[in-house]
Amino acid sequence: MLRVGRNKLYEMVARNADTDQLLAVLDAALARSSYLLGNEFSIVDAHVASWTAYIAMMGHDLKNHPSVEAWNARCTSRPAVKTAMLP
């Protein structure tokens, strides 16, 4: 039983590392522009923001990725995105 617990913990740590790598790529892109496809909000931003909002809600801290954190706040504060997201 303990071995299964260790495997699950390892998998969780590995997933967090994978998530951090993806967020680092996203952070670098967002350091160069306001939104993912340039300086205007698009459906791509709405889609990806739903993912970043979800992982933040699940306890993953976005503070290590300041461009993502700021972008996520911009996206999720938009009325249309608020309407589309689950409460």
mmCIF file of N, CA and C in Angstrom:
data_model
loop_
_atom_site.group_PDB
_atom_site.id
_atom_site.type_symbol
_atom_site.label_atom_id
_atom_site.label_comp_id
_atom_site.label_asym_id
_atom_site.label_seq_id
_atom_site.Cartn_x
_atom_site.Cartn_y
_atom_site.Cartn_z
ATOM 1 N N MET A 1 0.820 -1.193 0.000
ATOM 2 C CA MET A 1 0.000 0.000 0.000
ATOM 3 C C MET A 1 0.863 1.256 0.000
ATOM 4 N N LEU A 2 1.927 1.253 0.801
ATOM 5 C CA LEU A 2 2.814 2.410 0.877
ATOM 6 C C LEU A 2 3.488 2.668 -0.464
ATOM 7 N N ARG A 3 3.820 1.599 -1.160
ATOM 8 C CA ARG A 3 4.459 1.763 -2.463
ATOM 9 C C ARG A 3 3.535 2.477 -3.459
ATOM 10 N N VAL A 4 2.277 2.137 -3.461
ATOM 11 C CA VAL A 4 1.311 2.806 -4.330
ATOM 12 C C VAL A 4 1.264 4.283 -3.992
ATOM 13 N N GLY A 5 1.259 4.617 -2.706
ATOM 14 C CA GLY A 5 1.257 6.013 -2.284
ATOM 15 C C GLY A 5 2.480 6.756 -2.789
ATOM 16 N N ARG A 6 3.630 6.142 -2.714
ATOM 17 C CA ARG A 6 4.855 6.781 -3.209
ATOM 18 C C ARG A 6 4.781 7.002 -4.709
ATOM 19 N N ASN A 7 4.269 6.019 -5.430
ATOM 20 C CA ASN A 7 4.137 6.175 -6.882
ATOM 21 C C ASN A 7 3.214 7.328 -7.217
ATOM 22 N N LYS A 8 2.106 7.436 -6.498
ATOM 23 C CA LYS A 8 1.163 8.529 -6.745
ATOM 24 C C LYS A 8 1.819 9.869 -6.438
ATOM 25 N N LEU A 9 2.585 9.945 -5.349
ATOM 26 C CA LEU A 9 3.275 11.181 -5.003
ATOM 27 C C LEU A 9 4.293 11.537 -6.081
ATOM 28 N N TYR A 10 5.048 10.555 -6.557
ATOM 29 C CA TYR A 10 6.011 10.793 -7.627
ATOM 30 C C TYR A 10 5.314 11.314 -8.877
ATOM 31 N N GLU A 11 4.188 10.692 -9.227
ATOM 32 C CA GLU A 11 3.438 11.130 -10.412
ATOM 33 C C GLU A 11 2.951 12.565 -10.248
ATOM 34 N N MET A 12 2.497 12.915 -9.046
ATOM 35 C CA MET A 12 2.012 14.266 -8.801
ATOM 36 C C MET A 12 3.152 15.281 -8.928
ATOM 37 N N VAL A 13 4.307 14.968 -8.366
ATOM 38 C CA VAL A 13 5.465 15.857 -8.470
ATOM 39 C C VAL A 13 5.899 15.987 -9.926
ATOM 40 N N ALA A 14 5.911 14.892 -10.653
ATOM 41 C CA ALA A 14 6.294 14.926 -12.070
ATOM 42 C C ALA A 14 5.315 15.770 -12.875
ATOM 43 N N ARG A 15 4.030 15.644 -12.592
ATOM 44 C CA ARG A 15 3.035 16.457 -13.306
ATOM 45 C C ARG A 15 3.207 17.933 -12.991
ATOM 46 N N ASN A 16 3.515 18.259 -11.737
ATOM 47 C CA ASN A 16 3.758 19.659 -11.387
ATOM 48 C C ASN A 16 4.971 20.200 -12.119
ATOM 49 N N ALA A 17 6.006 19.390 -12.263
ATOM 50 C CA ALA A 17 7.194 19.818 -13.006
ATOM 51 C C ALA A 17 6.845 20.032 -14.474
ATOM 52 N N ASP A 18 6.062 19.134 -15.042
ATOM 53 C CA ASP A 18 5.615 19.297 -16.434
ATOM 54 C C ASP A 18 4.790 20.568 -16.590
ATOM 55 N N THR A 19 3.905 20.815 -15.647
ATOM 56 C CA THR A 19 3.071 22.018 -15.690
ATOM 57 C C THR A 19 3.938 23.259 -15.609
ATOM 58 N N ASP A 20 4.940 23.247 -14.737
ATOM 59 C CA ASP A 20 5.842 24.399 -14.632
ATOM 60 C C ASP A 20 6.607 24.634 -15.929
ATOM 61 N N GLN A 21 7.004 23.572 -16.605
ATOM 62 C CA GLN A 21 7.694 23.734 -17.889
ATOM 63 C C GLN A 21 6.772 24.365 -18.925
ATOM 64 N N LEU A 22 5.542 23.913 -18.980
ATOM 65 C CA LEU A 22 4.577 24.493 -19.920
ATOM 66 C C LEU A 22 4.288 25.950 -19.575
ATOM 67 N N LEU A 23 4.154 26.242 -18.290
ATOM 68 C CA LEU A 23 3.910 27.621 -17.872
ATOM 69 C C LEU A 23 5.104 28.521 -18.182
ATOM 70 N N ALA A 24 6.318 27.982 -18.110
ATOM 71 C CA ALA A 24 7.513 28.769 -18.446
ATOM 72 C C ALA A 24 7.513 29.151 -19.921
ATOM 73 N N VAL A 25 7.107 28.235 -20.781
ATOM 74 C CA VAL A 25 7.011 28.534 -22.218
ATOM 75 C C VAL A 25 5.941 29.596 -22.450
ATOM 76 N N LEU A 26 4.809 29.433 -21.820
ATOM 77 C CA LEU A 26 3.715 30.395 -21.932
ATOM 78 C C LEU A 26 4.135 31.758 -21.389
ATOM 79 N N ASP A 27 4.852 31.765 -20.274
ATOM 80 C CA ASP A 27 5.320 33.005 -19.660
ATOM 81 C C ASP A 27 6.269 33.757 -20.589
ATOM 82 N N ALA A 28 7.164 33.036 -21.237
ATOM 83 C CA ALA A 28 8.106 33.673 -22.171
ATOM 84 C C ALA A 28 7.363 34.303 -23.343
ATOM 85 N N ALA A 29 6.359 33.614 -23.857
ATOM 86 C CA ALA A 29 5.580 34.163 -24.974
ATOM 87 C C ALA A 29 4.803 35.394 -24.537
ATOM 88 N N LEU A 30 4.231 35.344 -23.347
ATOM 89 C CA LEU A 30 3.417 36.463 -22.870
ATOM 90 C C LEU A 30 4.257 37.642 -22.388
ATOM 91 N N ALA A 31 5.539 37.432 -22.201
ATOM 92 C CA ALA A 31 6.432 38.548 -21.865
ATOM 93 C C ALA A 31 6.645 39.438 -23.085
ATOM 94 N N ARG A 32 6.375 38.899 -24.279
ATOM 95 C CA ARG A 32 6.587 39.644 -25.527
ATOM 96 C C ARG A 32 5.318 40.277 -26.088
ATOM 97 N N SER A 33 4.149 39.837 -25.627
ATOM 98 C CA SER A 33 2.896 40.411 -26.140
ATOM 99 C C SER A 33 1.812 40.306 -25.074
ATOM 100 N N SER A 34 0.788 41.096 -25.231
ATOM 101 C CA SER A 34 -0.296 41.131 -24.242
ATOM 102 C C SER A 34 -1.139 39.862 -24.249
ATOM 103 N N TYR A 35 -1.280 39.277 -25.429
ATOM 104 C CA TYR A 35 -2.106 38.076 -25.577
ATOM 105 C C TYR A 35 -1.345 37.045 -26.412
ATOM 106 N N LEU A 36 -1.855 35.851 -26.501
ATOM 107 C CA LEU A 36 -1.117 34.758 -27.132
ATOM 108 C C LEU A 36 -0.852 34.946 -28.617
ATOM 109 N N LEU A 37 -1.769 35.592 -29.319
ATOM 110 C CA LEU A 37 -1.573 35.792 -30.760
ATOM 111 C C LEU A 37 -1.209 37.230 -31.101
ATOM 112 N N GLY A 38 -0.793 37.992 -30.125
ATOM 113 C CA GLY A 38 -0.423 39.390 -30.368
ATOM 114 C C GLY A 38 -0.971 40.295 -29.292
ATOM 115 N N ASN A 39 -1.439 41.465 -29.705
ATOM 116 C CA ASN A 39 -1.900 42.442 -28.727
ATOM 117 C C ASN A 39 -3.413 42.530 -28.607
ATOM 118 N N GLU A 40 -4.127 41.594 -29.234
ATOM 119 C CA GLU A 40 -5.583 41.568 -29.128
ATOM 120 C C GLU A 40 -6.043 40.224 -28.578
ATOM 121 N N PHE A 41 -7.028 40.280 -27.724
ATOM 122 C CA PHE A 41 -7.632 39.088 -27.146
ATOM 123 C C PHE A 41 -8.264 38.236 -28.252
ATOM 124 N N SER A 42 -8.110 36.908 -28.149
ATOM 125 C CA SER A 42 -8.704 36.002 -29.136
ATOM 126 C C SER A 42 -9.293 34.783 -28.432
ATOM 127 N N ILE A 43 -9.947 33.953 -29.195
ATOM 128 C CA ILE A 43 -10.517 32.715 -28.668
ATOM 129 C C ILE A 43 -9.421 31.809 -28.101
ATOM 130 N N VAL A 44 -8.221 31.923 -28.631
ATOM 131 C CA VAL A 44 -7.091 31.137 -28.115
ATOM 132 C C VAL A 44 -6.820 31.516 -26.666
ATOM 133 N N ASP A 45 -6.842 32.816 -26.379
ATOM 134 C CA ASP A 45 -6.632 33.272 -25.003
ATOM 135 C C ASP A 45 -7.725 32.730 -24.082
ATOM 136 N N ALA A 46 -8.969 32.795 -24.534
ATOM 137 C CA ALA A 46 -10.079 32.295 -23.717
ATOM 138 C C ALA A 46 -9.909 30.808 -23.423
ATOM 139 N N HIS A 47 -9.504 30.059 -24.424
ATOM 140 C CA HIS A 47 -9.338 28.612 -24.254
ATOM 141 C C HIS A 47 -8.197 28.294 -23.286
ATOM 142 N N VAL A 48 -7.039 28.879 -23.507
ATOM 143 C CA VAL A 48 -5.880 28.577 -22.663
ATOM 144 C C VAL A 48 -6.077 29.145 -21.256
ATOM 145 N N ALA A 49 -6.740 30.291 -21.144
ATOM 146 C CA ALA A 49 -7.005 30.873 -19.821
ATOM 147 C C ALA A 49 -7.884 29.957 -18.978
ATOM 148 N N SER A 50 -8.753 29.203 -19.615
ATOM 149 C CA SER A 50 -9.572 28.259 -18.842
ATOM 150 C C SER A 50 -8.681 27.189 -18.210
ATOM 151 N N TRP A 51 -7.640 26.793 -18.915
ATOM 152 C CA TRP A 51 -6.682 25.817 -18.378
ATOM 153 C C TRP A 51 -5.873 26.427 -17.236
ATOM 154 N N THR A 52 -5.335 27.635 -17.428
ATOM 155 C CA THR A 52 -4.523 28.244 -16.371
ATOM 156 C C THR A 52 -5.369 28.580 -15.153
ATOM 157 N N ALA A 53 -6.602 28.993 -15.362
ATOM 158 C CA ALA A 53 -7.492 29.266 -14.226
ATOM 159 C C ALA A 53 -7.772 27.975 -13.457
ATOM 160 N N TYR A 54 -7.954 26.883 -14.173
ATOM 161 C CA TYR A 54 -8.216 25.594 -13.539
ATOM 162 C C TYR A 54 -7.019 25.132 -12.715
ATOM 163 N N ILE A 55 -5.823 25.216 -13.281
ATOM 164 C CA ILE A 55 -4.666 24.741 -12.510
ATOM 165 C C ILE A 55 -4.402 25.641 -11.310
ATOM 166 N N ALA A 56 -4.693 26.937 -11.431
ATOM 167 C CA ALA A 56 -4.563 27.835 -10.277
ATOM 168 C C ALA A 56 -5.592 27.453 -9.212
ATOM 169 N N MET A 57 -6.806 27.146 -9.643
ATOM 170 C CA MET A 57 -7.862 26.739 -8.722
ATOM 171 C C MET A 57 -7.495 25.431 -8.008
ATOM 172 N N MET A 58 -6.743 24.581 -8.678
ATOM 173 C CA MET A 58 -6.326 23.310 -8.092
ATOM 174 C C MET A 58 -5.104 23.453 -7.187
ATOM 175 N N GLY A 59 -4.629 24.694 -7.000
ATOM 176 C CA GLY A 59 -3.546 24.935 -6.056
ATOM 177 C C GLY A 59 -2.183 25.180 -6.659
ATOM 178 N N HIS A 60 -2.071 25.167 -7.966
ATOM 179 C CA HIS A 60 -0.782 25.434 -8.598
ATOM 180 C C HIS A 60 -0.559 26.948 -8.617
ATOM 181 N N ASP A 61 0.534 27.401 -8.023
ATOM 182 C CA ASP A 61 0.802 28.831 -7.883
ATOM 183 C C ASP A 61 1.348 29.410 -9.184
ATOM 184 N N LEU A 62 0.711 30.459 -9.680
ATOM 185 C CA LEU A 62 1.161 31.119 -10.910
ATOM 186 C C LEU A 62 2.182 32.219 -10.636
ATOM 187 N N LYS A 63 2.491 32.493 -9.371
ATOM 188 C CA LYS A 63 3.389 33.601 -9.030
ATOM 189 C C LYS A 63 4.793 33.440 -9.615
ATOM 190 N N ASN A 64 5.215 32.215 -9.865
ATOM 191 C CA ASN A 64 6.532 31.992 -10.483
ATOM 192 C C ASN A 64 6.532 32.327 -11.971
ATOM 193 N N HIS A 65 5.371 32.628 -12.498
ATOM 194 C CA HIS A 65 5.201 32.952 -13.914
ATOM 195 C C HIS A 65 4.409 34.259 -14.007
ATOM 196 N N PRO A 66 5.069 35.395 -13.740
ATOM 197 C CA PRO A 66 4.347 36.674 -13.617
ATOM 198 C C PRO A 66 3.604 37.103 -14.874
ATOM 199 N N SER A 67 4.137 36.813 -16.036
ATOM 200 C CA SER A 67 3.429 37.187 -17.268
ATOM 201 C C SER A 67 2.155 36.371 -17.427
ATOM 202 N N VAL A 68 2.220 35.101 -17.075
ATOM 203 C CA VAL A 68 1.029 34.244 -17.126
ATOM 204 C C VAL A 68 0.010 34.710 -16.093
ATOM 205 N N GLU A 69 0.485 35.031 -14.909
ATOM 206 C CA GLU A 69 -0.424 35.470 -13.848
ATOM 207 C C GLU A 69 -1.178 36.739 -14.257
ATOM 208 N N ALA A 70 -0.461 37.720 -14.808
ATOM 209 C CA ALA A 70 -1.093 38.975 -15.238
ATOM 210 C C ALA A 70 -2.046 38.733 -16.405
ATOM 211 N N TRP A 71 -1.608 37.932 -17.371
ATOM 212 C CA TRP A 71 -2.447 37.614 -18.533
ATOM 213 C C TRP A 71 -3.710 36.872 -18.101
ATOM 214 N N ASN A 72 -3.553 35.902 -17.193
ATOM 215 C CA ASN A 72 -4.700 35.139 -16.710
ATOM 216 C C ASN A 72 -5.714 36.065 -16.036
ATOM 217 N N ALA A 73 -5.231 37.019 -15.267
ATOM 218 C CA ALA A 73 -6.130 37.982 -14.618
ATOM 219 C C ALA A 73 -6.861 38.831 -15.660
ATOM 220 N N ARG A 74 -6.137 39.252 -16.695
ATOM 221 C CA ARG A 74 -6.778 40.036 -17.766
ATOM 222 C C ARG A 74 -7.860 39.217 -18.468
ATOM 223 N N CYS A 75 -7.520 37.995 -18.788
ATOM 224 C CA CYS A 75 -8.470 37.143 -19.524
ATOM 225 C C CYS A 75 -9.694 36.802 -18.686
ATOM 226 N N THR A 76 -9.475 36.376 -17.462
ATOM 227 C CA THR A 76 -10.596 35.908 -16.646
ATOM 228 C C THR A 76 -11.456 37.047 -16.116
ATOM 229 N N SER A 77 -10.997 38.281 -16.263
ATOM 230 C CA SER A 77 -11.830 39.414 -15.844
ATOM 231 C C SER A 77 -12.757 39.883 -16.966
ATOM 232 N N ARG A 78 -12.569 39.364 -18.165
ATOM 233 C CA ARG A 78 -13.425 39.750 -19.296
ATOM 234 C C ARG A 78 -14.828 39.162 -19.107
ATOM 235 N N PRO A 79 -15.872 39.961 -19.347
ATOM 236 C CA PRO A 79 -17.241 39.481 -19.130
ATOM 237 C C PRO A 79 -17.573 38.182 -19.872
ATOM 238 N N ALA A 80 -17.161 38.057 -21.120
ATOM 239 C CA ALA A 80 -17.484 36.847 -21.887
ATOM 240 C C ALA A 80 -16.796 35.618 -21.304
ATOM 241 N N VAL A 81 -15.569 35.781 -20.846
ATOM 242 C CA VAL A 81 -14.847 34.654 -20.248
ATOM 243 C C VAL A 81 -15.495 34.288 -18.916
ATOM 244 N N LYS A 82 -15.863 35.286 -18.130
ATOM 245 C CA LYS A 82 -16.547 35.018 -16.860
ATOM 246 C C LYS A 82 -17.826 34.219 -17.090
ATOM 247 N N THR A 83 -18.568 34.584 -18.125
ATOM 248 C CA THR A 83 -19.821 33.894 -18.433
ATOM 249 C C THR A 83 -19.568 32.442 -18.831
ATOM 250 N N ALA A 84 -18.507 32.207 -19.579
ATOM 251 C CA ALA A 84 -18.223 30.867 -20.090
ATOM 252 C C ALA A 84 -17.628 29.933 -19.046
ATOM 253 N N MET A 85 -16.958 30.488 -18.040
ATOM 254 C CA MET A 85 -16.289 29.656 -17.045
ATOM 255 C C MET A 85 -17.268 29.191 -15.982
ATOM 256 N N LEU A 86 -17.007 28.007 -15.468
ATOM 257 C CA LEU A 86 -17.815 27.492 -14.371
ATOM 258 C C LEU A 86 -17.530 28.300 -13.116
ATOM 259 N N PRO A 87 -18.539 28.455 -12.255
ATOM 260 C CA PRO A 87 -18.321 29.211 -10.999
ATOM 261 C C PRO A 87 -17.423 28.473 -10.043
#
